[in-house]
PDB file of C-alpha atoms in Angstrom:
ATOM      1  CA  UNK A   2     -12.967  22.759  14.538  1.00 38.00           C
ATOM      2  CA  UNK A   3     -12.515  20.067  12.075  1.00 43.00           C
ATOM      3  CA  UNK A   4     -14.654  17.009  11.708  1.00 49.00           C
ATOM      4  CA  UNK A   5     -13.862  14.076   8.775  1.00 42.00           C
ATOM      5  CA  UNK A   6     -15.467  13.547   6.302  1.00 51.00           C
ATOM      6  CA  UNK A   7     -16.378  11.789   3.755  1.00 52.00           C
ATOM      7  CA  UNK A   8     -15.766  13.167  -0.104  1.00 48.00           C
ATOM      8  CA  UNK A   9     -16.994  10.697  -2.215  1.00 44.00           C
ATOM      9  CA  UNK A  10     -20.084  10.974  -1.779  1.00 44.00           C
ATOM     10  CA  UNK A  11     -20.447  13.295  -4.722  1.00 45.00           C
ATOM     11  CA  UNK A  12     -18.416  14.677  -7.427  1.00 43.00           C
ATOM     12  CA  UNK A  13     -20.032  16.762  -9.040  1.00 45.00           C
ATOM     13  CA  UNK A  14     -18.514  20.463  -9.659  1.00 47.00           C
ATOM     14  CA  UNK A  15     -19.954  23.603  -9.025  1.00 45.00           C
ATOM     15  CA  UNK A  16     -17.932  25.765 -11.194  1.00 52.00           C
ATOM     16  CA  UNK A  17     -20.034  24.020 -14.424  1.00 54.00           C
ATOM     17  CA  UNK A  18     -23.436  26.455 -13.449  1.00 61.00           C
ATOM     18  CA  UNK A  19     -25.506  24.083 -13.063  1.00 78.00           C
ATOM     19  CA  UNK A  20     -27.632  23.489 -10.486  1.00 85.00           C
ATOM     20  CA  UNK A  21     -26.408  21.188  -7.522  1.00 92.00           C
ATOM     21  CA  UNK A  22     -28.967  20.007  -4.914  1.00 94.00           C
ATOM     22  CA  UNK A  23     -27.561  17.794  -1.542  1.00 94.00           C
ATOM     23  CA  UNK A  24     -27.757  14.261  -1.539  1.00 95.00           C
ATOM     24  CA  UNK A  25     -28.996  12.261   1.683  1.00 96.00           C
ATOM     25  CA  UNK A  26     -28.016   9.271   3.601  1.00 96.00           C
ATOM     26  CA  UNK A  27     -30.031   6.613   3.977  1.00 96.00           C
ATOM     27  CA  UNK A  28     -30.000   2.806   5.012  1.00 97.00           C
ATOM     28  CA  UNK A  29     -30.670  -0.137   2.590  1.00 97.00           C
ATOM     29  CA  UNK A  30     -34.206  -1.611   4.844  1.00 96.00           C
ATOM     30  CA  UNK A  31     -34.137  -4.067   1.837  1.00 96.00           C
ATOM     31  CA  UNK A  32     -36.080  -5.862  -1.576  1.00 96.00           C
ATOM     32  CA  UNK A  33     -39.438  -6.235  -1.989  1.00 95.00           C
ATOM     33  CA  UNK A  34     -41.311  -6.070  -5.191  1.00 95.00           C
ATOM     34  CA  UNK A  35     -44.823  -5.006  -7.002  1.00 93.00           C
ATOM     35  CA  UNK A  36     -46.882  -5.183 -10.552  1.00 91.00           C
ATOM     36  CA  UNK A  37     -47.793  -2.506 -12.723  1.00 86.00           C
ATOM     37  CA  UNK A  38     -51.095  -2.762 -14.488  1.00 87.00           C
ATOM     38  CA  UNK A  39     -49.537  -4.858 -17.271  1.00 87.00           C
ATOM     39  CA  UNK A  40     -48.666  -7.927 -15.155  1.00 89.00           C
ATOM     40  CA  UNK A  41     -44.416  -6.645 -15.932  1.00 91.00           C
ATOM     41  CA  UNK A  42     -42.508  -7.486 -12.324  1.00 93.00           C
ATOM     42  CA  UNK A  43     -40.496  -4.701 -11.110  1.00 94.00           C
ATOM     43  CA  UNK A  44     -37.680  -5.104  -8.621  1.00 96.00           C
ATOM     44  CA  UNK A  45     -37.240  -2.488  -5.582  1.00 96.00           C
ATOM     45  CA  UNK A  46     -35.161  -1.385  -2.845  1.00 97.00           C
ATOM     46  CA  UNK A  47     -35.839  -0.218  -0.380  1.00 97.00           C
ATOM     47  CA  UNK A  48     -34.451   2.593   1.361  1.00 97.00           C
ATOM     48  CA  UNK A  49     -34.596   4.456   4.831  1.00 96.00           C
ATOM     49  CA  UNK A  50     -33.530   8.360   4.929  1.00 95.00           C
ATOM     50  CA  UNK A  51     -31.875   8.344   8.029  1.00 88.00           C
ATOM     51  CA  UNK A  52     -32.499  11.264  10.345  1.00 90.00           C
ATOM     52  CA  UNK A  53     -30.679  13.702   7.955  1.00 94.00           C
ATOM     53  CA  UNK A  54     -29.927  17.272   9.137  1.00 95.00           C
ATOM     54  CA  UNK A  55     -27.275  19.764   7.717  1.00 95.00           C
ATOM     55  CA  UNK A  56     -24.022  20.090  10.092  1.00 95.00           C
ATOM     56  CA  UNK A  57     -22.413  22.876   8.439  1.00 94.00           C
ATOM     57  CA  UNK A  58     -22.818  25.528   5.514  1.00 95.00           C
ATOM     58  CA  UNK A  59     -19.565  25.927   3.711  1.00 94.00           C
ATOM     59  CA  UNK A  60     -18.973  28.700   1.254  1.00 93.00           C
ATOM     60  CA  UNK A  61     -16.706  29.236  -1.458  1.00 92.00           C
ATOM     61  CA  UNK A  62     -15.224  32.648  -0.224  1.00 92.00           C
ATOM     62  CA  UNK A  63     -14.335  30.121   3.262  1.00 92.00           C
ATOM     63  CA  UNK A  64     -13.434  27.231   2.508  1.00 92.00           C
ATOM     64  CA  UNK A  65     -12.940  27.145  -1.606  1.00 92.00           C
ATOM     65  CA  UNK A  66     -16.310  25.219  -1.815  1.00 92.00           C
ATOM     66  CA  UNK A  67     -20.127  25.459  -2.418  1.00 93.00           C
ATOM     67  CA  UNK A  68     -20.730  22.541   0.054  1.00 95.00           C
ATOM     68  CA  UNK A  69     -23.404  21.317   2.601  1.00 95.00           C
ATOM     69  CA  UNK A  70     -21.856  19.137   5.279  1.00 95.00           C
ATOM     70  CA  UNK A  71     -25.060  16.667   6.286  1.00 96.00           C
ATOM     71  CA  UNK A  72     -25.214  14.087   8.857  1.00 95.00           C
ATOM     72  CA  UNK A  73     -27.135  11.477   9.350  1.00 94.00           C
ATOM     73  CA  UNK A  74     -28.414   7.387  11.100  1.00 92.00           C
ATOM     74  CA  UNK A  75     -28.794   9.017  14.200  1.00 92.00           C
ATOM     75  CA  UNK A  76     -26.359   6.963  17.221  1.00 92.00           C
ATOM     76  CA  UNK A  77     -27.368   4.678  19.444  1.00 90.00           C
ATOM     77  CA  UNK A  78     -23.897   4.949  21.493  1.00 92.00           C
ATOM     78  CA  UNK A  79     -22.980   8.337  21.720  1.00 91.00           C
ATOM     79  CA  UNK A  80     -20.510   7.861  24.006  1.00 92.00           C
ATOM     80  CA  UNK A  81     -18.289   5.219  21.472  1.00 90.00           C
ATOM     81  CA  UNK A  82     -17.534   9.129  19.914  1.00 92.00           C
ATOM     82  CA  UNK A  83     -14.189  10.755  20.429  1.00 92.00           C
ATOM     83  CA  UNK A  84     -14.785  13.781  22.286  1.00 93.00           C
ATOM     84  CA  UNK A  85     -14.348  16.404  20.212  1.00 92.00           C
ATOM     85  CA  UNK A  86     -16.871  15.183  18.382  1.00 92.00           C
ATOM     86  CA  UNK A  87     -19.021  14.950  20.122  1.00 92.00           C
ATOM     87  CA  UNK A  88     -19.092  18.110  21.936  1.00 93.00           C
ATOM     88  CA  UNK A  89     -19.075  19.558  18.306  1.00 92.00           C
ATOM     89  CA  UNK A  90     -23.093  18.187  17.788  1.00 93.00           C
ATOM     90  CA  UNK A  91     -23.741  19.413  21.305  1.00 93.00           C
ATOM     91  CA  UNK A  92     -22.419  23.096  20.183  1.00 92.00           C
ATOM     92  CA  UNK A  93     -24.661  22.626  17.313  1.00 91.00           C
ATOM     93  CA  UNK A  94     -27.509  20.960  19.316  1.00 92.00           C
ATOM     94  CA  UNK A  95     -28.424  18.251  16.958  1.00 93.00           C
ATOM     95  CA  UNK A  96     -28.186  15.103  17.796  1.00 92.00           C
ATOM     96  CA  UNK A  97     -24.380  12.361  16.944  1.00 94.00           C
ATOM     97  CA  UNK A  98     -24.630  11.120  13.962  1.00 94.00           C
ATOM     98  CA  UNK A  99     -22.574   7.669  12.762  1.00 93.00           C
ATOM     99  CA  UNK A 100     -22.347   9.424   9.204  1.00 94.00           C
ATOM    100  CA  UNK A 101     -21.255  12.618   8.042  1.00 94.00           C
ATOM    101  CA  UNK A 102     -20.792  13.409   4.598  1.00 95.00           C
ATOM    102  CA  UNK A 103     -20.266  16.592   2.215  1.00 95.00           C
ATOM    103  CA  UNK A 104     -22.185  17.158  -1.220  1.00 96.00           C
ATOM    104  CA  UNK A 105     -20.753  19.817  -3.143  1.00 94.00           C
ATOM    105  CA  UNK A 106     -24.091  21.861  -4.463  1.00 94.00           C
ATOM    106  CA  UNK A 107     -24.805  24.860  -5.728  1.00 92.00           C
ATOM    107  CA  UNK A 108     -24.702  28.662  -3.988  1.00 91.00           C
ATOM    108  CA  UNK A 109     -28.957  28.730  -4.686  1.00 91.00           C
ATOM    109  CA  UNK A 110     -29.449  25.315  -3.316  1.00 92.00           C
ATOM    110  CA  UNK A 111     -27.993  26.373   0.470  1.00 92.00           C
ATOM    111  CA  UNK A 112     -29.446  24.309   3.036  1.00 93.00           C
ATOM    112  CA  UNK A 113     -29.994  26.493   6.466  1.00 93.00           C
ATOM    113  CA  UNK A 114     -27.788  24.648   9.198  1.00 93.00           C
ATOM    114  CA  UNK A 115     -30.121  22.118  11.874  1.00 92.00           C
ATOM    115  CA  UNK A 116     -32.415  21.540   9.371  1.00 94.00           C
ATOM    116  CA  UNK A 117     -33.745  18.208   8.644  1.00 94.00           C
ATOM    117  CA  UNK A 118     -33.650  16.724   4.190  1.00 95.00           C
ATOM    118  CA  UNK A 119     -36.784  14.175   4.629  1.00 94.00           C
ATOM    119  CA  UNK A 120     -38.030  12.167   1.489  1.00 94.00           C
ATOM    120  CA  UNK A 121     -39.582  15.614   0.415  1.00 93.00           C
ATOM    121  CA  UNK A 122     -36.380  15.837  -1.312  1.00 94.00           C
ATOM    122  CA  UNK A 123     -37.033  13.421  -3.663  1.00 94.00           C
ATOM    123  CA  UNK A 124     -39.758  13.137  -5.996  1.00 92.00           C
ATOM    124  CA  UNK A 125     -41.656  10.602  -8.016  1.00 92.00           C
ATOM    125  CA  UNK A 126     -39.939   9.724 -11.261  1.00 90.00           C
ATOM    126  CA  UNK A 127     -37.218  11.125 -10.958  1.00 92.00           C
ATOM    127  CA  UNK A 128     -33.193   9.542 -10.595  1.00 94.00           C
ATOM    128  CA  UNK A 129     -30.653   9.127  -8.418  1.00 95.00           C
ATOM    129  CA  UNK A 130     -26.903   7.499  -8.783  1.00 96.00           C
ATOM    130  CA  UNK A 131     -26.277   5.846  -4.911  1.00 96.00           C
ATOM    131  CA  UNK A 132     -23.011   5.386  -3.798  1.00 96.00           C
ATOM    132  CA  UNK A 133     -22.978   2.080  -1.623  1.00 96.00           C
ATOM    133  CA  UNK A 134     -20.444  -0.594  -0.030  1.00 96.00           C
ATOM    134  CA  UNK A 135     -20.677  -3.715  -1.221  1.00 96.00           C
ATOM    135  CA  UNK A 136     -20.788  -6.858   0.876  1.00 96.00           C
ATOM    136  CA  UNK A 137     -17.547  -8.767   2.245  1.00 96.00           C
ATOM    137  CA  UNK A 138     -16.694 -11.920   0.747  1.00 95.00           C
ATOM    138  CA  UNK A 139     -13.487 -12.019   3.006  1.00 96.00           C
ATOM    139  CA  UNK A 140     -10.345 -13.778   1.497  1.00 96.00           C
ATOM    140  CA  UNK A 141     -11.899 -14.934  -2.055  1.00 96.00           C
ATOM    141  CA  UNK A 142      -9.766 -17.366  -4.686  1.00 95.00           C
ATOM    142  CA  UNK A 143      -9.026 -16.480  -7.956  1.00 95.00           C
ATOM    143  CA  UNK A 144     -12.187 -18.081  -9.556  1.00 95.00           C
ATOM    144  CA  UNK A 145     -14.324 -16.721  -7.140  1.00 95.00           C
ATOM    145  CA  UNK A 146     -12.896 -13.136  -7.164  1.00 95.00           C
ATOM    146  CA  UNK A 147     -12.022 -12.938 -11.128  1.00 95.00           C
ATOM    147  CA  UNK A 148     -14.399 -15.532 -12.416  1.00 95.00           C
ATOM    148  CA  UNK A 149     -11.340 -17.546 -13.463  1.00 93.00           C
ATOM    149  CA  UNK A 150     -11.736 -21.461 -15.193  1.00 91.00           C
ATOM    150  CA  UNK A 151      -9.252 -23.528 -12.851  1.00 88.00           C
ATOM    151  CA  UNK A 152      -6.980 -26.841 -13.984  1.00 86.00           C
ATOM    152  CA  UNK A 153      -7.947 -29.637 -14.954  1.00 84.00           C
ATOM    153  CA  UNK A 154     -10.392 -31.294 -12.437  1.00 82.00           C
ATOM    154  CA  UNK A 155      -9.465 -34.991 -13.707  1.00 82.00           C
ATOM    155  CA  UNK A 156      -6.970 -36.556 -15.903  1.00 79.00           C
ATOM    156  CA  UNK A 157      -3.943 -35.739 -13.498  1.00 78.00           C
ATOM    157  CA  UNK A 158      -4.980 -32.476 -13.078  1.00 72.00           C
ATOM    158  CA  UNK A 159      -4.127 -33.277  -8.610  1.00 77.00           C
ATOM    159  CA  UNK A 160      -4.795 -30.460  -6.845  1.00 82.00           C
ATOM    160  CA  UNK A 161      -4.557 -27.689  -9.693  1.00 84.00           C
ATOM    161  CA  UNK A 162      -8.850 -27.317 -10.862  1.00 87.00           C
ATOM    162  CA  UNK A 163      -9.162 -24.190  -8.075  1.00 90.00           C
ATOM    163  CA  UNK A 164      -5.844 -22.870  -8.836  1.00 90.00           C
ATOM    164  CA  UNK A 165      -4.692 -19.617 -11.091  1.00 90.00           C
ATOM    165  CA  UNK A 166      -1.522 -21.343 -12.763  1.00 87.00           C
ATOM    166  CA  UNK A 167       0.672 -19.805 -13.848  1.00 86.00           C
ATOM    167  CA  UNK A 168       2.144 -16.148 -12.719  1.00 87.00           C
ATOM    168  CA  UNK A 169       5.022 -14.980 -14.860  1.00 83.00           C
ATOM    169  CA  UNK A 170       7.082 -17.516 -16.529  1.00 79.00           C
ATOM    170  CA  UNK A 171      11.414 -17.507 -14.734  1.00 82.00           C
ATOM    171  CA  UNK A 172      13.667 -15.966 -17.536  1.00 82.00           C
ATOM    172  CA  UNK A 173      11.251 -13.309 -19.071  1.00 82.00           C
ATOM    173  CA  UNK A 174      10.021 -11.127 -17.865  1.00 82.00           C
ATOM    174  CA  UNK A 175      11.411 -12.975 -15.110  1.00 86.00           C
ATOM    175  CA  UNK A 176       9.002 -11.012 -12.407  1.00 89.00           C
ATOM    176  CA  UNK A 177       5.208 -10.722 -11.852  1.00 91.00           C
ATOM    177  CA  UNK A 178       3.430  -7.888 -13.698  1.00 91.00           C
ATOM    178  CA  UNK A 179       2.141  -5.361 -11.652  1.00 92.00           C
ATOM    179  CA  UNK A 180      -1.826  -5.713 -11.508  1.00 92.00           C
ATOM    180  CA  UNK A 181      -1.507  -9.520 -11.637  1.00 93.00           C
ATOM    181  CA  UNK A 182      -5.144 -11.424 -11.086  1.00 94.00           C
ATOM    182  CA  UNK A 183      -4.248 -13.138  -8.139  1.00 95.00           C
ATOM    183  CA  UNK A 184      -6.400 -14.643  -4.698  1.00 95.00           C
ATOM    184  CA  UNK A 185      -6.782 -12.027  -2.122  1.00 96.00           C
ATOM    185  CA  UNK A 186      -9.887 -10.882  -0.130  1.00 97.00           C
ATOM    186  CA  UNK A 187     -13.254  -9.765  -1.830  1.00 96.00           C
ATOM    187  CA  UNK A 188     -16.144  -6.574  -1.496  1.00 95.00           C
ATOM    188  CA  UNK A 189     -16.199  -4.219   0.999  1.00 95.00           C
ATOM    189  CA  UNK A 190     -15.684  -1.150  -1.719  1.00 95.00           C
ATOM    190  CA  UNK A 191     -17.256   1.355  -2.637  1.00 95.00           C
ATOM    191  CA  UNK A 192     -19.684   1.256  -5.414  1.00 95.00           C
ATOM    192  CA  UNK A 193     -21.778   4.090  -7.423  1.00 96.00           C
ATOM    193  CA  UNK A 194     -24.497   2.728  -9.241  1.00 95.00           C
ATOM    194  CA  UNK A 195     -26.010   5.554 -11.879  1.00 95.00           C
ATOM    195  CA  UNK A 196     -29.707   6.284 -13.073  1.00 94.00           C
ATOM    196  CA  UNK A 197     -31.990   4.609 -10.707  1.00 95.00           C
ATOM    197  CA  UNK A 198     -35.479   5.906 -10.760  1.00 94.00           C
ATOM    198  CA  UNK A 199     -37.561   6.408  -7.724  1.00 95.00           C
ATOM    199  CA  UNK A 200     -40.878   4.620  -8.002  1.00 94.00           C
ATOM    200  CA  UNK A 201     -42.885   5.643  -4.701  1.00 93.00           C
ATOM    201  CA  UNK A 202     -42.188   7.464  -1.535  1.00 95.00           C
ATOM    202  CA  UNK A 203     -43.815   6.351   1.155  1.00 94.00           C
ATOM    203  CA  UNK A 204     -43.098   9.673   3.992  1.00 92.00           C
ATOM    204  CA  UNK A 205     -45.133   7.163   7.277  1.00 92.00           C
ATOM    205  CA  UNK A 206     -41.955   4.816   7.222  1.00 93.00           C
ATOM    206  CA  UNK A 207     -38.793   8.206   5.326  1.00 94.00           C
ATOM    207  CA  UNK A 208     -39.369   5.302   2.470  1.00 96.00           C
ATOM    208  CA  UNK A 209     -37.586   5.451  -0.635  1.00 96.00           C
ATOM    209  CA  UNK A 210     -37.974   2.422  -3.169  1.00 96.00           C
ATOM    210  CA  UNK A 211     -36.062   2.957  -5.651  1.00 96.00           C
ATOM    211  CA  UNK A 212     -36.187   0.628  -9.020  1.00 95.00           C
ATOM    212  CA  UNK A 213     -33.748  -1.829  -9.188  1.00 95.00           C
ATOM    213  CA  UNK A 214     -31.138  -3.219  -6.975  1.00 95.00           C
ATOM    214  CA  UNK A 215     -27.896  -1.119  -5.454  1.00 96.00           C
ATOM    215  CA  UNK A 216     -24.381  -2.779  -3.268  1.00 95.00           C
ATOM    216  CA  UNK A 217     -24.909  -4.282  -0.079  1.00 95.00           C
ATOM    217  CA  UNK A 218     -26.319  -6.331   2.437  1.00 95.00           C
ATOM    218  CA  UNK A 219     -29.850  -4.785   4.530  1.00 96.00           C
ATOM    219  CA  UNK A 220     -28.098  -2.150   6.764  1.00 94.00           C
ATOM    220  CA  UNK A 221     -25.911  -0.999   4.600  1.00 95.00           C
ATOM    221  CA  UNK A 222     -25.681   3.382   4.874  1.00 96.00           C
ATOM    222  CA  UNK A 223     -25.582   4.238   0.876  1.00 96.00           C
ATOM    223  CA  UNK A 224     -25.378   8.173  -0.242  1.00 97.00           C
ATOM    224  CA  UNK A 225     -28.039   9.014  -2.309  1.00 96.00           C
ATOM    225  CA  UNK A 226     -27.669  12.242  -4.692  1.00 95.00           C
ATOM    226  CA  UNK A 227     -29.529  13.830  -8.030  1.00 94.00           C
ATOM    227  CA  UNK A 228     -28.251  11.645 -11.219  1.00 93.00           C
ATOM    228  CA  UNK A 229     -25.467  13.072 -13.084  1.00 90.00           C
ATOM    229  CA  UNK A 230     -26.248  11.239 -16.430  1.00 88.00           C
ATOM    230  CA  UNK A 231     -29.688  11.897 -16.487  1.00 80.00           C
ATOM    231  CA  UNK A 232     -30.487  15.520 -16.641  1.00 70.00           C
ATOM    232  CA  UNK A 233     -33.483  16.819 -13.758  1.00 65.00           C
ATOM    233  CA  UNK A 234     -35.993  17.504 -17.304  1.00 62.00           C
ATOM    234  CA  UNK A 235     -35.335  13.624 -17.532  1.00 66.00           C
ATOM    235  CA  UNK A 236     -37.922  13.508 -14.592  1.00 65.00           C
ATOM    236  CA  UNK A 237     -40.252  10.347 -15.805  1.00 63.00           C
ATOM    237  CA  UNK A 238     -44.427   9.549 -14.498  1.00 61.00           C
ATOM    238  CA  UNK A 239     -44.356   7.038 -13.601  1.00 58.00           C
ATOM    239  CA  UNK A 240     -47.273   5.233 -15.552  1.00 51.00           C
ATOM    240  CA  UNK A 241     -49.043   2.210 -14.626  1.00 46.00           C
ATOM    241  CA  UNK A 242     -48.759   2.062 -11.497  1.00 48.00           C
ATOM    242  CA  UNK A 243     -51.071  -0.783  -9.120  1.00 43.00           C
ATOM    243  CA  UNK A 244     -53.333   1.966  -6.930  1.00 39.00           C
ATOM    244  CA  UNK A 245     -52.696   0.890  -2.982  1.00 39.00           C
ATOM    245  CA  UNK A 246     -49.854  -1.206  -3.124  1.00 40.00           C
ATOM    246  CA  UNK A 247     -49.187  -4.237  -1.068  1.00 37.00           C
ATOM    247  CA  UNK A 248     -45.954  -3.822   0.245  1.00 39.00           C
ATOM    248  CA  UNK A 249     -45.671  -5.143   3.991  1.00 36.00           C
ATOM    249  CA  UNK A 250     -44.569  -2.008   5.834  1.00 35.00           C
ATOM    250  CA  UNK A 251     -44.838  -3.725   9.043  1.00 36.00           C
ATOM    251  CA  UNK A 252     -41.765  -4.716   8.888  1.00 37.00           C
ATOM    252  CA  UNK A 253     -39.678  -1.936   8.662  1.00 37.00           C
ATOM    253  CA  UNK A 254     -40.851  -0.511  11.392  1.00 41.00           C
ATOM    254  CA  UNK A 255     -37.953  -0.240  13.906  1.00 42.00           C
ATOM    255  CA  UNK A 256     -37.941  -3.241  16.623  1.00 43.00           C
ATOM    256  CA  UNK A 257     -40.500  -5.286  14.166  1.00 40.00           C
TER     257      UNK A 257
END
């Protein structure tokens, strides 16, 4: 049975001969911070690895690509899914998921169907790439969307203080160039953030703490893969961590 699968979460090529692991689907919980033993401030993003299970194993012989179809974030209203998708989950004896994506893998990293991907899939000190959706801003003007300067706010400027000005000459070129920056919809775009380091893992709550920030508001789905610009050998030992980092984990408790 065919099913809709997002393929932008991983763009690795398994033909390069490299060992490529599966990614995981997470949910951005929010941001916190900590300090190391030298007193340096470290901003952290908390990501919950949300109910990841392998839905399908795809092979190059049968499907043209070595990949895993992974589902994540358990659906709390499965009756809203179309019947064909509900039947697909039922046939695999897997709870309905909100997000389904495909991760290309090398043949030596195939995970059997039905297996669960947890925080144990990652390790402290490794680098990951994260794809998430930016916060939607609706229709925005050129000053907010493209950081334009606007017109004069005084000296006879009229109502031009936040307008973009001319868009093209009347005679030459006599048209508006393609790609001209104008007002329009802003945000709600898929963005990848490269090479973020895993600072801490809390298996009690299925949480990863990543150094830095990622786009999106709390509750935004995100897709994590091994960093493509940093090799596995670049995994660093996190030194200088204060023992027993004080993080208000009770705030991340579902329903809490």
